[in-house]
Short mmCIF file of C-alpha atoms in Angstrom, two decimals:
data_model
loop_
_atom_site.label_atom_id
_atom_site.label_comp_id
_atom_site.label_asym_id
_atom_site.label_seq_id
_atom_site.Cartn_x
_atom_site.Cartn_y
_atom_site.Cartn_z
CA MET A 701 0.12 9.49 -14.91
CA ILE A 702 -2.69 11.11 -12.94
CA LEU A 703 -2.32 14.04 -10.56
CA GLN A 704 -4.78 14.77 -7.77
CA ARG A 705 -7.21 17.57 -8.57
CA GLU A 706 -8.09 20.53 -6.33
CA SER A 707 -5.12 19.99 -4.03
CA GLU A 708 -1.51 21.12 -3.85
CA VAL A 709 0.51 18.59 -5.83
CA PRO A 710 4.01 17.77 -4.55
CA ILE A 711 6.57 17.00 -7.25
CA TRP A 712 9.96 15.92 -5.93
CA GLY A 713 13.21 14.27 -6.86
CA PHE A 714 16.98 14.28 -6.52
CA ASP A 715 19.80 16.32 -8.04
CA LYS A 716 23.25 17.56 -7.12
CA PRO A 717 23.15 19.72 -3.98
CA GLY A 718 22.69 23.37 -4.87
CA ASN A 719 21.24 22.77 -8.32
CA GLN A 720 18.13 24.73 -9.19
CA VAL A 721 15.21 22.63 -10.45
CA THR A 722 12.11 23.92 -12.22
CA VAL A 723 8.89 21.98 -12.81
CA GLU A 724 6.51 23.14 -15.54
CA PHE A 725 2.97 21.86 -15.96
CA ALA A 726 -0.39 23.31 -17.03
CA GLY A 727 0.96 26.84 -17.30
CA GLN A 728 2.68 26.72 -13.92
CA ALA A 729 6.42 26.94 -13.27
CA LYS A 730 7.71 26.14 -9.78
CA THR A 731 11.36 26.23 -8.75
CA ALA A 732 13.31 24.67 -5.87
CA VAL A 733 16.98 24.23 -4.93
CA ALA A 734 18.36 20.78 -4.12
CA ASP A 735 19.41 20.64 -0.46
CA LYS A 736 22.66 19.23 0.96
CA ASN A 737 21.33 15.69 0.46
CA GLY A 738 20.25 16.39 -3.10
CA ASP A 739 16.53 16.42 -2.27
CA TRP A 740 14.20 18.96 -3.84
CA MET A 741 10.45 19.46 -3.91
CA VAL A 742 7.97 21.88 -5.42
CA ARG A 743 4.22 22.08 -4.95
CA LEU A 744 1.98 22.82 -7.88
CA ASP A 745 -1.04 24.99 -7.19
CA PRO A 746 -4.37 23.10 -7.13
CA LEU A 747 -5.30 21.80 -10.58
CA MET A 748 -8.66 21.44 -12.28
CA VAL A 749 -9.86 18.14 -13.73
CA SER A 750 -8.40 17.45 -17.16
CA ARG A 751 -8.66 14.49 -19.52
CA GLU A 752 -6.18 16.15 -21.87
CA GLU A 753 -2.86 14.34 -21.95
CA ARG A 754 -0.28 17.01 -21.22
CA GLY A 755 3.45 17.04 -20.62
CA LEU A 756 5.23 17.70 -17.34
CA GLU A 757 8.74 19.07 -17.71
CA VAL A 758 11.50 18.94 -15.07
CA LYS A 759 14.74 20.79 -15.79
CA ASN A 760 17.70 22.13 -13.87
CA ASN A 761 20.12 25.01 -14.27
CA LEU A 762 22.54 22.72 -16.14
CA ARG A 763 19.96 22.31 -18.92
CA GLU A 764 19.35 18.69 -17.99
CA SER A 765 15.70 17.70 -18.24
CA ILE A 766 13.12 14.95 -17.81
CA SER A 767 9.84 14.97 -19.71
CA LEU A 768 6.75 13.05 -18.63
CA GLY A 769 3.94 12.69 -21.14
CA GLY A 770 0.29 11.73 -20.90
CA VAL A 771 -0.36 13.49 -17.60
CA LEU A 772 -4.04 13.76 -16.58
CA VAL A 773 -5.70 15.41 -13.60
CA GLY A 774 -8.43 13.72 -11.58
CA GLU A 775 -8.76 11.53 -8.49
CA VAL A 776 -5.94 9.36 -7.08
CA TRP A 777 -6.36 6.57 -4.55
CA PHE A 778 -3.71 4.54 -2.75
CA SER A 779 -4.34 0.78 -2.85
CA SER A 780 -2.61 -1.78 -0.63
CA GLY A 781 -2.87 -5.18 1.02
CA GLN A 782 -1.85 -8.75 0.28
CA SER A 783 -2.62 -11.28 -2.45
CA ASN A 784 -6.32 -10.55 -2.94
CA MET A 785 -5.38 -6.93 -3.65
CA VAL A 786 -2.55 -8.04 -5.95
CA TRP A 787 -4.84 -10.48 -7.83
CA THR A 788 -5.35 -9.25 -11.37
CA ALA A 789 -8.61 -8.41 -13.11
CA GLY A 790 -8.00 -10.93 -15.88
CA LYS A 791 -8.14 -13.80 -13.38
CA SER A 792 -11.32 -12.67 -11.65
CA MET A 793 -14.94 -11.68 -12.20
CA CYS A 794 -13.55 -8.28 -13.26
CA ASN A 795 -12.28 -9.81 -16.50
CA GLN A 796 -15.29 -8.73 -18.55
CA VAL A 797 -15.06 -5.18 -17.21
CA ALA A 798 -11.35 -5.12 -18.03
CA GLN A 799 -12.04 -6.26 -21.60
CA GLU A 800 -14.77 -3.66 -22.06
CA ILE A 801 -12.45 -0.92 -20.83
CA ALA A 802 -9.50 -2.12 -22.90
CA THR A 803 -11.51 -2.34 -26.13
CA SER A 804 -13.46 0.89 -25.67
CA GLU A 805 -13.37 3.17 -28.74
CA GLU A 806 -12.27 6.05 -26.56
CA ASP A 807 -9.62 5.93 -23.87
CA VAL A 808 -11.12 5.25 -20.45
CA PRO A 809 -8.96 7.49 -18.25
CA ILE A 810 -8.13 4.96 -15.55
CA ARG A 811 -4.44 4.51 -14.80
CA GLU A 812 -2.54 2.24 -12.42
CA ILE A 813 1.05 2.19 -11.25
CA ASN A 814 2.33 -0.84 -9.34
CA VAL A 815 5.19 -0.05 -6.96
CA ASN A 816 7.92 -2.70 -6.94
CA THR A 817 8.52 -4.59 -3.71
CA VAL A 818 11.49 -3.51 -1.62
CA SER A 819 12.04 -4.57 1.98
CA ALA A 820 13.99 -2.15 4.17
CA LEU A 821 14.79 -1.44 7.81
CA TYR A 822 14.70 2.32 7.21
CA PRO A 823 12.47 4.49 4.97
CA GLN A 824 13.75 4.61 1.40
CA ARG A 825 13.88 7.63 -0.91
CA LYS A 826 13.29 6.05 -4.30
CA ALA A 827 10.55 3.79 -5.64
CA THR A 828 10.54 1.86 -8.90
CA SER A 829 7.78 0.37 -11.02
CA ASP A 830 7.99 -1.97 -13.98
CA GLY A 831 6.31 -0.10 -16.81
CA GLY A 832 5.29 2.93 -14.75
CA TRP A 833 1.74 4.25 -15.13
CA LYS A 834 -0.30 1.84 -17.25
CA LYS A 835 -3.24 2.81 -19.42
CA ALA A 836 -6.63 1.12 -19.34
CA SER A 837 -5.77 -0.84 -22.49
CA GLY A 838 -3.88 -3.13 -20.11
CA ALA A 839 -6.68 -3.29 -17.55
CA SER A 840 -6.67 -7.09 -17.37
CA GLY A 841 -3.31 -6.78 -15.60
CA PHE A 842 -4.59 -4.23 -13.08
CA SER A 843 -5.41 -5.15 -9.50
CA ALA A 844 -8.97 -6.51 -9.77
CA LEU A 845 -10.30 -4.85 -6.62
CA SER A 846 -8.62 -1.57 -7.55
CA LEU A 847 -9.98 -1.65 -11.10
CA SER A 848 -13.52 -2.35 -9.93
CA PHE A 849 -13.23 0.50 -7.42
CA ALA A 850 -11.77 2.90 -9.98
CA TYR A 851 -14.27 2.06 -12.71
CA GLU A 852 -17.21 2.62 -10.38
CA LEU A 853 -15.78 6.04 -9.48
CA TYR A 854 -15.19 6.85 -13.12
CA LYS A 855 -18.75 5.98 -14.15
CA GLU A 856 -20.15 8.33 -11.50
CA LEU A 857 -17.59 11.14 -11.62
CA GLN A 858 -16.63 11.08 -15.31
CA MET A 859 -13.05 12.10 -14.62
CA PRO A 860 -9.61 10.43 -14.63
CA ILE A 861 -9.02 7.95 -11.82
CA GLY A 862 -5.53 6.92 -10.75
CA ILE A 863 -4.58 3.90 -8.64
CA LEU A 864 -1.27 3.93 -6.77
CA LEU A 865 -0.86 0.22 -5.99
CA SER A 866 1.58 -0.95 -3.33
CA ALA A 867 0.61 -4.48 -2.30
CA HIS A 868 2.34 -7.83 -1.83
CA SER A 869 1.13 -11.40 -1.44
CA ASN A 870 1.36 -13.44 1.77
CA THR A 871 2.22 -10.44 3.94
CA ARG A 872 1.13 -9.42 7.42
CA ILE A 873 -0.42 -6.04 8.16
CA GLU A 874 2.48 -4.87 10.33
CA ALA A 875 4.83 -4.99 7.33
CA PHE A 876 2.86 -2.11 5.78
CA THR A 877 2.77 -0.07 9.00
CA GLN A 878 4.87 2.97 9.82
CA ARG A 879 7.49 2.34 12.51
CA GLU A 880 6.51 5.35 14.63
CA ALA A 881 2.88 4.23 14.69
CA ILE A 882 3.93 0.79 15.95
CA GLU A 883 6.23 2.27 18.59
CA GLU A 884 3.50 4.60 19.87
CA HIS A 885 0.78 1.96 20.18
CA PRO A 886 0.70 0.48 23.72
CA LYS A 887 -0.49 -2.93 22.49
CA LEU A 888 2.24 -3.41 19.88
CA THR A 889 5.35 -3.63 22.04
CA GLY A 890 6.18 -7.04 20.58
CA ASP A 891 6.28 -5.64 17.04
CA ALA A 892 8.33 -2.68 18.25
CA ASP A 893 10.83 -5.01 19.95
CA LEU A 894 11.38 -6.88 16.68
CA ILE A 895 12.24 -3.59 14.97
CA HIS A 896 14.50 -2.37 17.79
CA ASP A 897 16.36 -5.69 17.99
CA ALA A 898 17.23 -5.39 14.30
CA ASP A 899 18.21 -1.71 14.42
CA PRO A 900 21.91 -1.30 15.30
CA LEU A 901 21.27 2.40 15.98
CA THR A 902 19.30 1.56 19.14
CA ASP A 903 20.77 0.31 22.44
CA GLN A 904 18.48 -2.70 22.20
CA GLY A 905 19.75 -3.42 18.71
CA ARG A 906 23.42 -3.06 19.63
CA ASN A 907 22.97 -5.48 22.52
CA ALA A 908 21.11 -7.92 20.28
CA TYR A 909 23.86 -7.84 17.64
CA GLU A 910 26.57 -8.34 20.29
CA ARG A 911 24.75 -11.44 21.49
CA TYR A 912 24.27 -12.62 17.92
CA TYR A 913 27.95 -12.30 16.98
CA SER A 914 29.00 -14.01 20.20
CA GLU A 915 26.64 -16.90 19.46
CA LEU A 916 27.80 -16.96 15.84
CA LYS A 917 31.46 -17.36 16.83
CA ALA A 918 30.59 -20.20 19.18
CA TRP A 919 28.50 -21.81 16.44
CA GLN A 920 31.36 -21.57 13.93
CA VAL A 921 33.69 -23.37 16.32
CA GLU A 922 31.19 -26.13 17.09
CA ALA A 923 30.12 -26.49 13.44
CA GLY A 924 33.76 -26.81 12.37
CA LYS A 925 34.48 -29.52 14.92
CA ASN A 926 31.35 -31.46 13.99
CA ALA A 927 32.13 -31.19 10.29
CA GLU A 928 35.63 -32.60 10.78
CA ALA A 929 34.21 -35.46 12.82
CA GLY A 930 31.46 -36.16 10.32
CA GLY A 931 28.78 -35.17 12.82
CA LYS A 932 25.64 -33.07 12.55
CA ILE A 933 25.98 -29.34 11.92
CA PRO A 934 24.10 -27.36 14.60
CA THR A 935 21.49 -24.76 13.68
CA ARG A 936 23.01 -21.40 12.81
CA PRO A 937 21.91 -18.50 15.08
CA ASN A 938 19.27 -16.19 13.64
CA LEU A 939 19.87 -12.51 12.99
CA PRO A 940 18.25 -10.24 15.60
CA GLY A 941 14.64 -9.14 15.28
CA ILE A 942 13.55 -8.59 11.70
CA ALA A 943 17.10 -8.37 10.34
CA GLY A 944 16.83 -11.82 8.81
CA MET A 945 13.28 -11.25 7.62
CA TRP A 946 11.97 -9.37 4.60
CA ARG A 947 8.31 -9.02 5.55
CA GLY A 948 8.68 -7.98 9.18
CA PRO A 949 7.15 -4.96 10.91
CA SER A 950 7.48 -1.73 8.88
CA GLN A 951 9.70 -3.29 6.21
CA PHE A 952 7.30 -2.83 3.29
CA PHE A 953 6.21 0.57 4.57
CA ASN A 954 9.86 1.61 4.44
CA GLY A 955 10.56 0.04 1.06
CA LYS A 956 7.40 0.50 -1.02
CA ILE A 957 5.19 3.09 0.70
CA ALA A 958 7.53 5.71 2.18
CA PRO A 959 9.16 6.42 -1.22
CA VAL A 960 5.81 7.44 -2.78
CA ILE A 961 4.85 9.75 0.07
CA PRO A 962 3.77 12.61 -0.24
CA TYR A 963 2.24 11.83 -3.67
CA ALA A 964 -1.11 13.63 -3.56
CA ILE A 965 -4.01 11.21 -3.05
CA ARG A 966 -7.66 11.39 -2.03
CA GLY A 967 -7.63 8.33 0.22
CA ALA A 968 -6.76 4.64 0.60
CA ILE A 969 -8.33 1.22 0.07
CA TRP A 970 -7.13 -1.93 1.81
CA CYS A 971 -7.64 -5.70 1.49
CA GLN A 972 -5.69 -7.89 3.89
CA GLY A 973 -6.12 -10.29 6.78
CA THR A 974 -5.31 -13.84 5.72
CA SER A 975 -1.71 -13.73 6.94
CA ASN A 976 -2.92 -12.38 10.30
CA GLY A 977 -5.77 -14.88 10.55
CA ASN A 978 -4.68 -16.13 13.99
CA ASP A 979 -3.98 -12.73 15.52
CA GLY A 980 -7.23 -12.43 17.45
CA ARG A 981 -7.94 -9.10 19.11
CA ILE A 982 -4.42 -7.71 18.53
CA TYR A 983 -5.36 -7.25 14.86
CA ALA A 984 -7.57 -4.27 15.78
CA ALA A 985 -4.55 -2.56 17.33
CA ARG A 986 -2.54 -3.30 14.22
CA MET A 987 -5.25 -1.76 12.03
CA GLU A 988 -5.30 1.32 14.26
CA ALA A 989 -1.54 1.69 13.87
CA LEU A 990 -1.70 1.14 10.11
CA VAL A 991 -4.28 3.87 9.56
CA LYS A 992 -2.68 6.33 11.98
CA GLY A 993 0.74 5.78 10.44
CA TRP A 994 -0.50 6.39 6.90
CA ARG A 995 -2.42 9.48 7.94
CA ASP A 996 0.58 10.88 9.82
CA ALA A 997 3.02 10.11 7.02
CA TRP A 998 0.86 11.78 4.37
CA GLY A 999 -0.08 14.64 6.68
CA MET A 1000 -3.76 13.76 6.15
CA PRO A 1001 -5.33 13.32 9.61
CA GLU A 1002 -8.71 12.63 8.00
CA MET A 1003 -7.50 10.40 5.16
CA PRO A 1004 -10.40 8.17 4.02
CA PHE A 1005 -9.67 4.49 4.62
CA TYR A 1006 -11.98 1.84 3.16
CA PHE A 1007 -11.32 -1.86 3.64
CA THR A 1008 -12.77 -5.27 2.91
CA GLN A 1009 -13.80 -7.51 5.77
CA MET A 1010 -12.39 -11.03 5.47
CA GLN A 1011 -14.25 -13.29 3.07
CA CYS A 1012 -15.77 -16.71 3.74
CA TYR A 1013 -13.37 -19.54 3.02
CA GLY A 1014 -13.72 -23.28 2.64
CA ALA A 1015 -16.50 -25.65 3.64
CA PRO A 1016 -18.40 -25.12 6.92
CA ASP A 1017 -16.59 -26.78 9.82
CA PRO A 1018 -18.23 -26.88 13.28
CA ASP A 1019 -14.81 -27.47 14.86
CA SER A 1020 -13.12 -24.42 13.33
CA ILE A 1021 -13.87 -20.71 13.53
CA GLY A 1022 -11.98 -20.10 10.27
CA PHE A 1023 -11.85 -16.38 9.62
CA ALA A 1024 -14.83 -15.60 11.87
CA ASP A 1025 -12.55 -14.27 14.60
CA ILE A 1026 -10.66 -11.89 12.34
CA ARG A 1027 -13.93 -10.74 10.76
CA GLN A 1028 -15.26 -9.90 14.21
CA VAL A 1029 -12.10 -7.96 15.05
CA GLN A 1030 -12.34 -6.02 11.78
CA HIS A 1031 -15.95 -5.18 12.64
CA LEU A 1032 -14.90 -3.97 16.10
CA PHE A 1033 -12.22 -1.79 14.53
CA PHE A 1034 -14.82 -0.30 12.22
CA LYS A 1035 -17.22 0.35 15.12
CA ASP A 1036 -14.52 2.14 17.11
CA ASN A 1037 -13.05 4.14 14.22
CA ARG A 1038 -15.92 5.63 12.23
CA ASP A 1039 -14.20 8.87 11.15
CA ASN A 1040 -13.58 8.43 7.42
CA VAL A 1041 -13.35 4.66 7.82
CA GLY A 1042 -15.63 2.24 5.97
CA MET A 1043 -15.89 -1.54 5.96
CA VAL A 1044 -17.13 -3.70 3.08
CA VAL A 1045 -18.80 -6.99 4.01
CA GLN A 1046 -17.99 -9.90 1.66
CA SER A 1047 -19.60 -12.86 3.43
CA ASP A 1048 -22.60 -12.80 1.08
CA LEU A 1049 -20.45 -12.91 -2.05
CA ASN A 1050 -19.95 -16.51 -3.06
CA SER A 1051 -16.76 -17.39 -4.86
CA ALA A 1052 -16.80 -19.36 -8.10
CA ARG A 1053 -14.10 -21.39 -6.38
CA PRO A 1054 -15.43 -21.75 -2.80
CA GLY A 1055 -12.35 -23.64 -1.65
CA GLY A 1056 -9.93 -21.02 -2.90
CA ILE A 1057 -8.47 -18.39 -0.62
CA HIS A 1058 -8.22 -16.12 -3.66
CA TYR A 1059 -11.92 -15.58 -4.20
CA TYR A 1060 -13.14 -15.03 -7.76
CA ASN A 1061 -15.66 -12.26 -7.14
CA LYS A 1062 -13.58 -9.13 -6.74
CA LEU A 1063 -16.02 -7.08 -8.79
CA HIS A 1064 -18.60 -6.42 -6.09
CA PRO A 1065 -16.22 -5.77 -3.17
CA GLY A 1066 -14.48 -3.13 -5.28
CA MET A 1067 -17.82 -1.58 -6.19
CA ARG A 1068 -18.83 -1.53 -2.53
CA MET A 1069 -15.64 0.28 -1.52
CA ALA A 1070 -16.36 2.79 -4.28
CA ARG A 1071 -19.83 3.42 -2.83
CA TRP A 1072 -18.22 4.46 0.44
CA ALA A 1073 -16.05 6.97 -1.41
CA LEU A 1074 -18.90 8.22 -3.60
CA ALA A 1075 -21.10 8.85 -0.57
CA LYS A 1076 -18.49 10.27 1.80
CA GLN A 1077 -15.95 12.04 -0.43
CA TYR A 1078 -18.02 12.95 -3.46
CA GLY A 1079 -21.40 13.78 -1.94
CA LYS A 1080 -23.47 11.19 -3.80
CA ASP A 1081 -26.82 10.40 -2.20
CA ILE A 1082 -26.42 6.62 -2.21
CA ALA A 1083 -26.38 3.82 0.34
CA CYS A 1084 -22.79 2.91 1.15
CA THR A 1085 -23.22 0.24 3.79
CA GLY A 1086 -25.58 -2.46 4.94
CA PRO A 1087 -27.32 -2.68 8.33
CA ILE A 1088 -24.18 -3.01 10.46
CA ASN A 1089 -23.42 -1.00 13.55
#
């Protein structure tokens, strides 16, 4: 586990209402009382960098306790997107780096935790992860882009680097976006309608469910008659909005991002676009909502956000624009949102499998995202972008 340095560090959890909970770490002891819902939170004072593996103790007034070992202090980055962010180092050009890290004589203090996928209509309180925080000895199983990014930071900063990974394959950007950010964006009324139709707590949702159940009853009658007569069964009505979906607007934000907020981080990296490849100009609005929603949710109005522009894919085809349109939209988003936003161009990075959507070279895009962070967050005098404007 890695905690963010030089920042207040929220530690939170759940207990019986009224119980007193104390968190002890690095000579600090902070106490809170669980509220009527059982929620409690303390904030550790800013911590200095430490490669020493120390214990974090959580205990309540009933003498119940939880102990977490191997806690380091350094830099933590949130990592998200779809399959090219999920893609592991061992299956990419990062494989050699992963092997070097894993077989190093001394522990390379890079850690990754992969948040399990949960789809939800409302923000969830708890997150799970198979295996929790993983050490660099298992780096081949890390997200390739995240590992490349983290290792580049580590080489320059010489401090622990943590990756909080919450990504899922074949998923559209709006699934990772906060509901309020979608509702507030004037160009995303269609996404907002899908959410409202599925939410029985809204008037729109109640009306949608009434229509659905009315149609369902009629379908049951017709389906029964057809079945008895040996005829064709009609198509069953769909649930309203995103209710029958599991990757609809805000569903992954609610299920696998909201539960880890407000874990202290430095910033975020993002790799996504394939599933929105036909979105055209609306994708810029969706990126705006994504970034604003994350910044609002974390209470970090200047949260750094670095992303990869869509890669080249397939053989040249004069009759198809491929991903050129989405690349242009990503560039326009970058041009219009320069405050702590950086874009990494990938078009010059040839894949070892040119026909594959999951490009092999994830080493250099990760390094390029790291250069943005090194220049902008860590004050390194290095070039972080090419001649784009």
